[in-house]
């Protein structure tokens, strides 16, 4: 400990450009005492430690050189909880354990914003996994969220309180963006639309987004590559918007129009120089397309879409470093049709009864 604190005092003093005499006068000791500490000939009395830490504007842990150890432990906790929570992907595998781990970590690191966000995100996911997102149909036939039911989710109510607290203190950056995104969704789920709009109004318009502004941060070849990267993100988002339009108009679009919209979503990926990073998304779009082609009476087209989904999933599994263990192709029959608003149960009964379904499932698993 003598070596650590003596070396740390010297480091901090040099950092701030202070002499031994100046420090000695500030904390009420002699310059010789400080010289002795820095030479590892002794260490400060315990009652001097808080004054020395205040003098340099650091914590006592930092003064003793423990901060890096604590940070490493904190980072390990965050990673472990985050990775564990990924297993709760639509199914409650270890939700209670994740929440308990996050609460326990906060007892050791009280008020830590990263851990608070980790707990909030775990609770956010827990609401979906344990209770689900429920929808109703309004008088005009449009899809609306069942906010009365969602308000009863204790997980979401606690998460909202944590997000609100975080937004009052978090500065700009990734943590704040995550908190805003998840809080806006929970406000929508629970009917607090005005609060959601208040947050959204503080966010830059699309033209001033990080992606668009990044185009002006480089030139030459780098800028050309950046255009391709940003274009990919815009295309991906546009494809999702087309699907969400189908979901929002579930009682206003015919099966044929819904299928056409989803085909439009698939088609826009053709503008990209490389579609490889989007094989998984394109695969899911073909899954969804199969449902609406079936609804429209195009049985052969539905199975063509399923086969395209399988082929794209296989390509993703082969080309991507981020493919999960076992790949996504094997999971396609379980996640079909990917989006389930409205319910696909009626089509599932029919399409599963077709002999081609079992053959497709077998091909996915191979």
mmCIF file of C-alpha atoms in Angstrom, residues 8-240:
data_model
loop_
_atom_site.group_PDB
_atom_site.id
_atom_site.type_symbol
_atom_site.label_atom_id
_atom_site.label_comp_id
_atom_site.label_asym_id
_atom_site.label_seq_id
_atom_site.Cartn_x
_atom_site.Cartn_y
_atom_site.Cartn_z
ATOM 1 C CA UNK A 8 -0.070 7.963 -6.674
ATOM 2 C CA UNK A 9 0.531 11.133 -4.658
ATOM 3 C CA UNK A 10 3.581 11.927 -6.752
ATOM 4 C CA UNK A 11 1.676 11.231 -9.978
ATOM 5 C CA UNK A 12 -1.240 13.451 -8.985
ATOM 6 C CA UNK A 13 1.039 16.233 -7.751
ATOM 7 C CA UNK A 14 2.965 16.239 -11.042
ATOM 8 C CA UNK A 15 -0.293 16.085 -12.968
ATOM 9 C CA UNK A 16 -1.508 19.258 -11.309
ATOM 10 C CA UNK A 17 1.865 21.019 -11.399
ATOM 11 C CA UNK A 18 2.034 21.387 -7.609
ATOM 12 C CA UNK A 19 5.133 21.433 -5.438
ATOM 13 C CA UNK A 20 5.641 19.401 -2.293
ATOM 14 C CA UNK A 21 5.652 22.644 -0.323
ATOM 15 C CA UNK A 22 2.291 23.738 -1.759
ATOM 16 C CA UNK A 23 0.709 20.420 -0.956
ATOM 17 C CA UNK A 24 2.208 20.381 2.524
ATOM 18 C CA UNK A 25 0.773 23.810 3.313
ATOM 19 C CA UNK A 26 -2.658 22.780 2.020
ATOM 20 C CA UNK A 27 -3.036 19.655 4.137
ATOM 21 C CA UNK A 28 -1.055 20.767 7.200
ATOM 22 C CA UNK A 29 2.111 18.654 7.071
ATOM 23 C CA UNK A 30 5.744 19.289 6.232
ATOM 24 C CA UNK A 31 7.253 19.064 2.769
ATOM 25 C CA UNK A 32 9.674 16.472 4.195
ATOM 26 C CA UNK A 33 6.720 14.232 5.098
ATOM 27 C CA UNK A 34 5.444 14.333 1.534
ATOM 28 C CA UNK A 35 8.930 13.650 0.194
ATOM 29 C CA UNK A 36 9.125 10.634 2.492
ATOM 30 C CA UNK A 37 5.760 9.290 1.317
ATOM 31 C CA UNK A 38 6.721 9.649 -2.327
ATOM 32 C CA UNK A 39 10.012 7.865 -1.665
ATOM 33 C CA UNK A 40 8.086 4.980 -0.066
ATOM 34 C CA UNK A 41 9.571 5.745 3.333
ATOM 35 C CA UNK A 42 6.160 5.796 4.994
ATOM 36 C CA UNK A 43 2.527 6.592 4.348
ATOM 37 C CA UNK A 44 0.109 9.311 5.507
ATOM 38 C CA UNK A 45 -1.838 8.920 8.733
ATOM 39 C CA UNK A 46 -5.347 7.624 8.105
ATOM 40 C CA UNK A 47 -6.964 10.888 9.196
ATOM 41 C CA UNK A 48 -5.087 12.684 6.382
ATOM 42 C CA UNK A 49 -6.378 10.422 3.596
ATOM 43 C CA UNK A 50 -9.715 12.261 2.971
ATOM 44 C CA UNK A 51 -7.914 15.635 2.887
ATOM 45 C CA UNK A 52 -5.348 14.358 0.359
ATOM 46 C CA UNK A 53 -8.098 12.882 -1.830
ATOM 47 C CA UNK A 54 -10.016 16.178 -1.722
ATOM 48 C CA UNK A 55 -6.851 18.119 -2.488
ATOM 49 C CA UNK A 56 -6.426 16.246 -5.766
ATOM 50 C CA UNK A 57 -10.145 15.919 -6.527
ATOM 51 C CA UNK A 58 -10.136 12.117 -6.539
ATOM 52 C CA UNK A 59 -11.865 9.370 -4.584
ATOM 53 C CA UNK A 60 -10.107 7.517 -1.801
ATOM 54 C CA UNK A 61 -10.224 4.381 -3.967
ATOM 55 C CA UNK A 62 -8.415 6.238 -6.752
ATOM 56 C CA UNK A 63 -5.844 7.507 -4.299
ATOM 57 C CA UNK A 64 -5.002 3.958 -3.262
ATOM 58 C CA UNK A 65 -4.987 2.767 -6.872
ATOM 59 C CA UNK A 66 -8.079 0.603 -6.517
ATOM 60 C CA UNK A 67 -10.205 2.405 -9.087
ATOM 61 C CA UNK A 68 -8.983 0.374 -12.046
ATOM 62 C CA UNK A 69 -9.795 -2.839 -10.185
ATOM 63 C CA UNK A 70 -13.287 -1.594 -9.392
ATOM 64 C CA UNK A 71 -13.826 -0.508 -12.975
ATOM 65 C CA UNK A 72 -12.753 -3.907 -14.237
ATOM 66 C CA UNK A 73 -15.154 -5.567 -11.816
ATOM 67 C CA UNK A 74 -17.967 -3.218 -12.849
ATOM 68 C CA UNK A 75 -17.358 -3.870 -16.548
ATOM 69 C CA UNK A 76 -17.360 -7.618 -15.929
ATOM 70 C CA UNK A 77 -20.671 -7.389 -14.055
ATOM 71 C CA UNK A 78 -22.288 -5.370 -16.824
ATOM 72 C CA UNK A 79 -21.118 -7.747 -19.510
ATOM 73 C CA UNK A 80 -22.258 -10.812 -17.584
ATOM 74 C CA UNK A 81 -25.751 -9.431 -16.953
ATOM 75 C CA UNK A 82 -26.136 -8.208 -20.530
ATOM 76 C CA UNK A 83 -25.025 -11.515 -22.042
ATOM 77 C CA UNK A 84 -27.231 -13.481 -19.667
ATOM 78 C CA UNK A 85 -30.251 -11.294 -20.477
ATOM 79 C CA UNK A 86 -29.801 -12.003 -24.193
ATOM 80 C CA UNK A 87 -30.883 -15.548 -23.422
ATOM 81 C CA UNK A 88 -34.303 -14.177 -22.473
ATOM 82 C CA UNK A 89 -35.156 -13.729 -26.149
ATOM 83 C CA UNK A 90 -38.924 -14.038 -26.073
ATOM 84 C CA UNK A 91 -38.710 -16.765 -23.418
ATOM 85 C CA UNK A 92 -38.139 -16.421 -19.670
ATOM 86 C CA UNK A 93 -34.906 -18.359 -19.295
ATOM 87 C CA UNK A 94 -33.308 -16.467 -16.409
ATOM 88 C CA UNK A 95 -35.150 -13.152 -15.974
ATOM 89 C CA UNK A 96 -35.260 -13.342 -12.169
ATOM 90 C CA UNK A 97 -31.538 -14.074 -12.053
ATOM 91 C CA UNK A 98 -30.703 -11.127 -14.322
ATOM 92 C CA UNK A 99 -32.767 -8.714 -12.252
ATOM 93 C CA UNK A 100 -31.270 -10.020 -9.005
ATOM 94 C CA UNK A 101 -27.737 -9.696 -10.411
ATOM 95 C CA UNK A 102 -28.372 -6.103 -11.472
ATOM 96 C CA UNK A 103 -29.810 -5.184 -8.067
ATOM 97 C CA UNK A 104 -26.903 -6.847 -6.286
ATOM 98 C CA UNK A 105 -24.395 -4.989 -8.458
ATOM 99 C CA UNK A 106 -26.088 -1.675 -7.626
ATOM 100 C CA UNK A 107 -25.683 -2.384 -3.926
ATOM 101 C CA UNK A 108 -21.935 -2.588 -4.515
ATOM 102 C CA UNK A 109 -21.864 0.358 -6.946
ATOM 103 C CA UNK A 110 -24.766 2.550 -5.768
ATOM 104 C CA UNK A 111 -25.929 5.190 -8.215
ATOM 105 C CA UNK A 112 -23.789 3.913 -11.083
ATOM 106 C CA UNK A 113 -25.565 5.061 -14.241
ATOM 107 C CA UNK A 114 -24.466 2.121 -16.389
ATOM 108 C CA UNK A 115 -25.808 -0.350 -13.836
ATOM 109 C CA UNK A 116 -29.026 1.633 -13.426
ATOM 110 C CA UNK A 117 -29.549 1.498 -17.183
ATOM 111 C CA UNK A 118 -28.696 -2.204 -17.160
ATOM 112 C CA UNK A 119 -31.379 -2.848 -14.529
ATOM 113 C CA UNK A 120 -33.915 -0.720 -16.420
ATOM 114 C CA UNK A 121 -33.220 -2.548 -19.688
ATOM 115 C CA UNK A 122 -33.517 -5.898 -17.921
ATOM 116 C CA UNK A 123 -36.896 -4.861 -16.497
ATOM 117 C CA UNK A 124 -37.892 -3.543 -19.936
ATOM 118 C CA UNK A 125 -37.205 -6.952 -21.445
ATOM 119 C CA UNK A 126 -38.830 -8.741 -18.509
ATOM 120 C CA UNK A 127 -42.165 -7.068 -19.212
ATOM 121 C CA UNK A 128 -42.177 -8.345 -22.772
ATOM 122 C CA UNK A 129 -40.987 -11.834 -21.848
ATOM 123 C CA UNK A 130 -43.269 -12.390 -18.864
ATOM 124 C CA UNK A 131 -46.446 -10.654 -20.016
ATOM 125 C CA UNK A 132 -46.125 -9.787 -23.699
ATOM 126 C CA UNK A 133 -47.133 -6.768 -25.764
ATOM 127 C CA UNK A 134 -50.888 -6.816 -26.276
ATOM 128 C CA UNK A 135 -52.890 -5.072 -28.978
ATOM 129 C CA UNK A 136 -56.500 -4.037 -29.503
ATOM 130 C CA UNK A 137 -58.456 -2.700 -32.464
ATOM 131 C CA UNK A 138 -60.023 0.764 -32.246
ATOM 132 C CA UNK A 139 -63.410 1.841 -33.622
ATOM 133 C CA UNK A 140 -61.852 2.661 -36.981
ATOM 134 C CA UNK A 141 -60.204 -0.737 -37.285
ATOM 135 C CA UNK A 142 -56.662 0.385 -36.492
ATOM 136 C CA UNK A 143 -54.239 -1.406 -34.234
ATOM 137 C CA UNK A 144 -53.682 0.152 -30.798
ATOM 138 C CA UNK A 145 -51.707 -0.963 -27.766
ATOM 139 C CA UNK A 146 -53.553 -2.378 -24.760
ATOM 140 C CA UNK A 147 -52.258 0.368 -22.470
ATOM 141 C CA UNK A 148 -54.590 -0.482 -19.583
ATOM 142 C CA UNK A 149 -53.087 -3.947 -19.361
ATOM 143 C CA UNK A 150 -49.534 -2.707 -19.857
ATOM 144 C CA UNK A 151 -49.851 -0.224 -16.998
ATOM 145 C CA UNK A 152 -50.181 -3.170 -14.627
ATOM 146 C CA UNK A 153 -46.717 -4.518 -15.459
ATOM 147 C CA UNK A 154 -44.666 -3.792 -12.352
ATOM 148 C CA UNK A 155 -41.470 -4.381 -14.332
ATOM 149 C CA UNK A 156 -42.310 -1.614 -16.791
ATOM 150 C CA UNK A 157 -43.427 0.806 -14.092
ATOM 151 C CA UNK A 158 -40.144 0.370 -12.230
ATOM 152 C CA UNK A 159 -38.170 0.680 -15.467
ATOM 153 C CA UNK A 160 -39.954 3.936 -16.335
ATOM 154 C CA UNK A 161 -38.982 5.420 -12.976
ATOM 155 C CA UNK A 162 -35.328 4.477 -13.490
ATOM 156 C CA UNK A 163 -35.244 5.844 -17.050
ATOM 157 C CA UNK A 164 -36.795 9.132 -15.926
ATOM 158 C CA UNK A 165 -34.212 9.472 -13.169
ATOM 159 C CA UNK A 166 -31.389 8.716 -15.597
ATOM 160 C CA UNK A 167 -32.541 11.282 -18.147
ATOM 161 C CA UNK A 168 -32.368 13.970 -15.469
ATOM 162 C CA UNK A 169 -28.626 13.350 -15.038
ATOM 163 C CA UNK A 170 -27.208 11.606 -18.115
ATOM 164 C CA UNK A 171 -25.200 13.681 -20.547
ATOM 165 C CA UNK A 172 -25.238 13.219 -24.297
ATOM 166 C CA UNK A 173 -24.027 9.855 -25.524
ATOM 167 C CA UNK A 174 -24.972 6.233 -26.065
ATOM 168 C CA UNK A 175 -26.354 5.703 -22.546
ATOM 169 C CA UNK A 176 -28.770 8.596 -22.921
ATOM 170 C CA UNK A 177 -29.846 7.453 -26.386
ATOM 171 C CA UNK A 178 -30.615 3.961 -25.103
ATOM 172 C CA UNK A 179 -32.561 5.331 -22.138
ATOM 173 C CA UNK A 180 -34.570 7.648 -24.398
ATOM 174 C CA UNK A 181 -35.363 4.951 -26.939
ATOM 175 C CA UNK A 182 -36.568 2.432 -24.388
ATOM 176 C CA UNK A 183 -38.463 4.999 -22.306
ATOM 177 C CA UNK A 184 -40.332 6.333 -25.357
ATOM 178 C CA UNK A 185 -41.426 2.768 -26.149
ATOM 179 C CA UNK A 186 -42.629 2.187 -22.577
ATOM 180 C CA UNK A 187 -44.478 5.513 -22.580
ATOM 181 C CA UNK A 188 -46.232 4.361 -25.762
ATOM 182 C CA UNK A 189 -46.983 0.947 -24.278
ATOM 183 C CA UNK A 190 -48.571 2.524 -21.205
ATOM 184 C CA UNK A 191 -50.418 5.349 -22.974
ATOM 185 C CA UNK A 192 -48.188 8.259 -21.883
ATOM 186 C CA UNK A 193 -48.052 9.677 -25.398
ATOM 187 C CA UNK A 194 -47.491 13.290 -24.388
ATOM 188 C CA UNK A 195 -44.464 12.327 -22.341
ATOM 189 C CA UNK A 196 -43.172 10.353 -25.302
ATOM 190 C CA UNK A 197 -43.611 13.366 -27.605
ATOM 191 C CA UNK A 198 -41.787 15.588 -25.122
ATOM 192 C CA UNK A 199 -38.724 13.358 -25.320
ATOM 193 C CA UNK A 200 -38.946 13.007 -29.097
ATOM 194 C CA UNK A 201 -39.134 16.788 -29.533
ATOM 195 C CA UNK A 202 -35.688 17.106 -27.935
ATOM 196 C CA UNK A 203 -34.058 14.749 -30.449
ATOM 197 C CA UNK A 204 -32.494 16.122 -33.673
ATOM 198 C CA UNK A 205 -34.381 15.696 -36.939
ATOM 199 C CA UNK A 206 -33.320 12.945 -39.341
ATOM 200 C CA UNK A 207 -31.254 15.367 -41.425
ATOM 201 C CA UNK A 208 -29.195 16.202 -38.324
ATOM 202 C CA UNK A 209 -28.807 12.621 -37.137
ATOM 203 C CA UNK A 210 -25.448 11.037 -36.394
ATOM 204 C CA UNK A 211 -25.600 8.981 -39.579
ATOM 205 C CA UNK A 212 -26.304 11.921 -41.875
ATOM 206 C CA UNK A 213 -23.768 14.222 -40.231
ATOM 207 C CA UNK A 214 -21.116 11.507 -40.447
ATOM 208 C CA UNK A 215 -21.076 12.019 -44.223
ATOM 209 C CA UNK A 216 -19.354 15.349 -43.661
ATOM 210 C CA UNK A 217 -16.672 13.927 -41.377
ATOM 211 C CA UNK A 218 -14.566 12.427 -44.132
ATOM 212 C CA UNK A 219 -13.616 12.855 -47.771
ATOM 213 C CA UNK A 220 -12.389 10.926 -50.775
ATOM 214 C CA UNK A 221 -12.647 7.147 -50.557
ATOM 215 C CA UNK A 222 -13.654 7.249 -46.893
ATOM 216 C CA UNK A 223 -16.628 9.447 -47.718
ATOM 217 C CA UNK A 224 -17.702 7.149 -50.556
ATOM 218 C CA UNK A 225 -17.579 4.178 -48.176
ATOM 219 C CA UNK A 226 -19.516 6.146 -45.569
ATOM 220 C CA UNK A 227 -22.289 6.814 -48.084
ATOM 221 C CA UNK A 228 -22.628 3.068 -48.638
ATOM 222 C CA UNK A 229 -22.712 2.413 -44.884
ATOM 223 C CA UNK A 230 -25.347 5.067 -44.200
ATOM 224 C CA UNK A 231 -27.370 4.016 -47.235
ATOM 225 C CA UNK A 232 -27.493 0.494 -45.809
ATOM 226 C CA UNK A 233 -28.884 1.779 -42.517
ATOM 227 C CA UNK A 234 -31.496 3.911 -44.299
ATOM 228 C CA UNK A 235 -32.577 0.999 -46.509
ATOM 229 C CA UNK A 236 -32.834 -1.289 -43.486
ATOM 230 C CA UNK A 237 -34.988 1.239 -41.653
ATOM 231 C CA UNK A 238 -37.168 1.843 -44.733
ATOM 232 C CA UNK A 239 -37.786 -1.898 -45.000
ATOM 233 C CA UNK A 240 -38.894 -2.024 -41.371
#
